[in-house]
CSV table of C-alpha atoms in Angstrom, one decimal:
chain,number,residue,atom,x,y,z
C,20,GLU,CA,-67.8,75.6,97.9
C,21,PRO,CA,-70.6,73.2,99.6
C,22,GLU,CA,-69.9,72.8,103.2
C,23,VAL,CA,-71.2,70.6,106.2
C,24,THR,CA,-73.2,73.5,108.7
C,25,GLN,CA,-74.0,72.7,111.9
C,26,THR,CA,-76.7,74.1,114.5
C,27,PRO,CA,-76.2,75.5,117.3
C,28,SER,CA,-72.6,75.8,117.5
C,29,HIS,CA,-73.0,75.8,121.5
C,30,GLN,CA,-75.8,74.8,123.8
C,31,VAL,CA,-75.6,74.1,127.1
C,32,THR,CA,-78.5,72.3,128.9
C,33,GLN,CA,-79.3,70.5,132.2
C,34,MET,CA,-78.6,66.7,132.8
C,35,GLY,CA,-81.7,64.6,132.1
C,36,GLN,CA,-82.7,67.2,129.3
C,37,GLU,CA,-83.4,65.9,125.7
C,38,VAL,CA,-80.7,67.9,123.0
C,39,ILE,CA,-81.6,67.7,119.4
C,40,LEU,CA,-78.0,68.8,117.4
C,41,ARG,CA,-78.9,70.2,113.7
C,42,CYS,CA,-76.6,69.2,110.6
C,43,VAL,CA,-77.3,70.1,106.8
C,44,PRO,CA,-75.1,67.6,105.1
C,45,ILE,CA,-73.9,68.4,101.2
C,46,SER,CA,-77.2,68.2,98.6
C,47,ASN,CA,-75.3,65.0,96.6
C,48,HIS,CA,-73.8,63.3,99.5
C,49,LEU,CA,-75.5,59.8,100.5
C,50,TYR,CA,-73.9,59.2,103.6
C,51,PHE,CA,-74.1,60.8,106.7
C,52,TYR,CA,-72.3,60.9,110.3
C,53,TRP,CA,-71.9,61.8,113.6
C,54,TYR,CA,-68.6,62.0,115.3
C,55,ARG,CA,-67.7,63.1,119.2
C,56,GLN,CA,-65.1,64.8,120.5
C,57,ILE,CA,-64.8,64.9,124.3
C,58,LEU,CA,-62.4,67.6,125.6
C,59,GLY,CA,-59.0,66.6,124.9
C,60,GLN,CA,-59.8,63.6,123.5
C,61,LYS,CA,-59.6,61.3,120.1
C,62,VAL,CA,-62.5,62.5,117.5
C,63,GLU,CA,-64.5,59.2,118.1
C,64,PHE,CA,-67.3,58.1,115.3
C,65,LEU,CA,-70.6,57.5,116.9
C,66,VAL,CA,-73.1,56.6,113.8
C,67,SER,CA,-73.4,56.2,109.9
C,68,PHE,CA,-76.5,56.8,108.1
C,69,TYR,CA,-77.6,55.9,104.2
C,70,ASN,CA,-80.4,55.5,102.5
C,71,ASN,CA,-82.9,56.4,105.4
C,72,GLU,CA,-81.5,54.1,108.0
C,73,ILE,CA,-78.1,53.8,110.5
C,74,SER,CA,-75.8,51.5,108.3
C,75,GLU,CA,-73.4,51.2,111.6
C,76,LYS,CA,-72.9,52.8,115.2
C,77,SER,CA,-70.4,52.3,117.7
C,78,GLU,CA,-70.7,51.3,121.4
C,79,ILE,CA,-70.8,54.5,122.5
C,80,PHE,CA,-74.5,55.1,120.4
C,81,ASP,CA,-76.1,53.2,122.7
C,82,ASP,CA,-80.3,53.7,123.4
C,83,GLN,CA,-80.0,57.2,124.4
C,84,PHE,CA,-79.0,58.0,120.8
C,85,SER,CA,-80.9,58.6,118.0
C,86,VAL,CA,-80.4,60.1,114.4
C,87,GLU,CA,-83.0,61.2,112.0
C,88,ARG,CA,-83.4,62.6,108.5
C,89,PRO,CA,-86.5,64.2,108.8
C,90,ASP,CA,-86.8,66.3,105.6
C,91,GLY,CA,-84.3,65.1,102.9
C,92,SER,CA,-82.1,67.6,103.7
C,93,ASN,CA,-81.6,68.1,107.8
C,94,PHE,CA,-79.6,64.9,109.7
C,95,THR,CA,-80.5,65.2,113.4
C,96,LEU,CA,-78.7,63.6,116.3
C,97,LYS,CA,-80.8,63.5,119.3
C,98,ILE,CA,-79.9,63.1,122.7
C,99,ARG,CA,-82.7,61.9,125.3
C,100,SER,CA,-82.0,62.4,128.8
C,101,THR,CA,-78.1,63.7,128.4
C,102,LYS,CA,-75.6,62.9,131.2
C,103,LEU,CA,-72.3,64.9,132.7
C,104,GLU,CA,-70.4,62.7,130.4
C,105,ASP,CA,-72.3,63.1,126.7
C,106,SER,CA,-70.6,66.8,127.3
C,107,ALA,CA,-68.3,67.1,124.1
C,108,MET,CA,-68.0,68.8,120.5
C,109,TYR,CA,-70.3,66.9,117.9
C,110,PHE,CA,-69.2,66.7,114.7
C,111,CYS,CA,-71.5,66.1,111.7
C,112,ALA,CA,-70.3,64.8,108.5
C,113,SER,CA,-71.1,63.1,105.1
C,114,SER,CA,-69.6,61.9,102.0
C,115,LEU,CA,-71.0,60.6,98.6
C,116,GLY,CA,-69.5,56.9,99.7
C,117,GLY,CA,-67.4,54.2,97.7
C,118,ALA,CA,-64.2,55.5,96.5
C,119,ALA,CA,-64.8,58.7,96.3
C,120,GLY,CA,-65.6,58.9,100.5
C,121,GLU,CA,-64.2,61.7,102.0
C,122,LEU,CA,-65.2,62.5,104.6
C,123,PHE,CA,-66.4,66.3,104.9
C,124,PHE,CA,-67.1,67.6,108.7
C,125,GLY,CA,-69.3,70.4,109.7
C,126,GLU,CA,-67.6,73.1,112.3
C,127,GLY,CA,-69.0,71.2,115.6
C,128,SER,CA,-71.5,71.8,118.1
C,129,ARG,CA,-70.2,72.1,121.4
C,130,LEU,CA,-72.7,70.5,123.8
C,131,THR,CA,-72.0,71.6,127.9
C,132,VAL,CA,-74.3,69.3,130.2
C,133,LEU,CA,-74.7,70.8,133.6
I,49,GLY,CA,-60.0,46.5,115.8
I,50,GLU,CA,-58.5,50.4,114.1
I,51,ASP,CA,-56.1,51.9,116.4
I,52,VAL,CA,-54.0,55.7,115.6
I,53,GLU,CA,-51.2,56.8,117.2
I,54,GLN,CA,-49.6,60.1,117.6
I,55,SER,CA,-47.5,62.3,119.4
I,56,LEU,CA,-49.3,65.2,121.3
I,57,PHE,CA,-46.6,68.4,120.5
I,58,LEU,CA,-44.5,69.9,118.4
I,59,SER,CA,-42.9,73.3,118.6
I,60,VAL,CA,-40.9,74.6,115.5
I,61,ARG,CA,-39.7,78.0,114.6
I,62,GLU,CA,-41.4,80.3,111.6
I,63,GLY,CA,-39.8,79.1,108.6
I,64,ASP,CA,-38.6,75.4,109.6
I,65,SER,CA,-40.0,72.5,108.4
I,66,SER,CA,-42.5,70.2,111.0
I,67,VAL,CA,-42.8,67.0,110.7
I,68,ILE,CA,-45.5,65.2,112.2
I,69,ASN,CA,-45.5,61.1,112.7
I,70,CYS,CA,-48.6,58.8,112.9
I,71,THR,CA,-48.8,55.4,113.4
I,72,TYR,CA,-51.9,53.0,112.2
I,73,THR,CA,-52.6,49.5,113.0
I,74,ASP,CA,-55.0,48.8,110.3
I,75,SER,CA,-53.2,47.0,107.3
I,76,SER,CA,-56.0,47.4,105.3
I,77,SER,CA,-56.5,50.7,105.1
I,78,THR,CA,-56.8,52.0,101.7
I,79,TYR,CA,-56.6,56.3,102.5
I,80,LEU,CA,-54.8,57.7,105.3
I,81,TYR,CA,-55.7,61.1,105.9
I,82,TRP,CA,-54.6,64.5,107.5
I,83,TYR,CA,-57.0,66.9,109.0
I,84,LYS,CA,-55.9,69.8,110.7
I,85,GLN,CA,-58.6,71.7,113.4
I,86,GLU,CA,-57.7,75.0,114.4
I,87,PRO,CA,-58.8,76.4,118.2
I,88,GLY,CA,-62.8,76.2,118.0
I,89,ALA,CA,-63.4,75.2,114.8
I,90,GLY,CA,-64.6,72.4,112.8
I,91,LEU,CA,-61.8,68.9,111.1
I,92,GLN,CA,-60.4,70.7,107.4
I,93,LEU,CA,-59.3,68.4,105.4
I,94,LEU,CA,-55.9,68.9,104.6
I,95,THR,CA,-54.8,66.1,102.3
I,96,TYR,CA,-54.8,62.2,101.9
I,97,ILE,CA,-53.0,59.4,100.6
I,98,PHE,CA,-53.7,56.5,98.8
I,99,SER,CA,-52.6,53.2,100.0
I,100,ASN,CA,-50.4,52.1,97.0
I,101,MET,CA,-49.0,55.6,97.2
I,102,ASP,CA,-45.2,55.9,98.7
I,103,MET,CA,-45.4,59.6,98.5
I,104,LYS,CA,-47.6,62.4,97.9
I,105,GLN,CA,-46.8,66.3,97.4
I,106,ASP,CA,-49.5,69.1,98.1
I,107,GLN,CA,-47.8,72.6,97.5
I,108,ARG,CA,-46.3,72.9,100.9
I,109,LEU,CA,-47.5,69.5,102.6
I,110,THR,CA,-45.4,66.4,101.8
I,111,VAL,CA,-46.9,62.9,103.0
I,112,LEU,CA,-45.0,60.1,103.8
I,113,LEU,CA,-46.5,56.6,103.9
I,114,ASN,CA,-44.4,53.5,105.0
I,115,LYS,CA,-46.7,50.6,105.1
I,116,LYS,CA,-44.6,48.1,106.2
I,117,ASP,CA,-44.3,49.7,108.9
I,118,LYS,CA,-47.6,51.5,108.9
I,119,HIS,CA,-45.9,55.0,109.5
I,120,LEU,CA,-47.3,58.0,108.3
I,121,SER,CA,-45.7,61.8,108.2
I,122,LEU,CA,-47.0,64.9,107.4
I,123,ARG,CA,-44.2,67.6,106.5
I,124,ILE,CA,-45.1,71.4,106.6
I,125,ALA,CA,-42.4,73.2,104.6
I,126,ASP,CA,-42.1,76.7,105.4
I,127,THR,CA,-44.3,76.5,108.6
I,128,GLN,CA,-46.4,79.9,109.4
I,129,THR,CA,-48.2,80.8,112.7
I,130,GLY,CA,-51.1,80.5,110.7
I,131,ASP,CA,-50.0,76.4,110.5
I,132,SER,CA,-50.6,76.7,114.2
I,133,ALA,CA,-53.5,73.9,114.9
I,134,ILE,CA,-53.7,70.6,115.8
I,135,TYR,CA,-53.1,68.2,113.4
I,136,PHE,CA,-55.2,64.7,112.9
I,137,CYS,CA,-54.2,61.6,110.9
I,138,ALA,CA,-56.8,59.0,110.4
I,139,GLU,CA,-57.2,55.8,108.3
I,140,ARG,CA,-60.4,55.2,106.7
I,141,SER,CA,-62.1,51.5,106.7
I,142,ILE,CA,-65.1,51.0,104.6
I,143,LEU,CA,-68.4,49.9,106.5
I,144,THR,CA,-70.4,47.1,105.2
I,145,GLY,CA,-73.2,49.7,104.3
I,146,GLY,CA,-70.7,51.1,102.1
I,147,GLY,CA,-69.8,54.5,103.5
I,148,ASN,CA,-66.5,55.1,105.3
I,149,LYS,CA,-65.6,55.1,108.7
I,150,LEU,CA,-62.5,57.4,110.0
I,151,THR,CA,-60.6,56.2,112.9
I,152,PHE,CA,-58.8,59.7,113.9
I,153,GLY,CA,-55.5,59.8,115.9
I,154,THR,CA,-55.2,61.8,119.4
I,155,GLY,CA,-54.1,64.9,117.6
I,156,THR,CA,-50.9,66.5,117.2
I,157,GLN,CA,-51.0,70.2,118.9
I,158,LEU,CA,-48.1,72.3,116.8
I,159,LYS,CA,-47.1,75.2,117.6
I,160,VAL,CA,-45.0,77.9,115.5
I,161,GLU,CA,-42.8,80.0,117.8
I,162,LEU,CA,-41.8,83.7,115.8
């Protein structure tokens, strides 16, 4: 069964460092998303991406964040200069969009900022 | 804006039924979802219901939707220890770009005791 895969599963970084989280969405899906879950809190929407551009982003997704689909299979989330409060589980998801729009999530990348 | 609320904990005995409740605010939601998250794992889509339905049954899972009260519930029959996990309710809104955004509840931690 097709699935969304994410790497790394866990990354530890120092505050101020750049981090790139990688995702391989399901191959025929058109929409790609990043969500995050701070420990003990809700899963929150960060950004959606379609046709090589951001289609919507939340207030959380500020200038420190960027997304890219560099090669037609990977979908990346970059955090330019990490802060302690960026520590969270980051989930990638993909969907066909439209009425058949179920989101399929990866297993998450846990980011720990020290 | 959208908001989804759930109770935080539920404890049941193995073999009993579990009922996890959720309330949401967006009356235009067309789909409502239940996701399961096991420890250290990603978000697994369990089931969903379209807003013109009152009930959906899928093996041990029964979803009830009261659209008037904006109340959704998930019943798990014959609960097993393997059902211990966090269960997230989510409502879907369609983004202007055509993708789908999920708004998640806080999650209900289900503990199944022998």
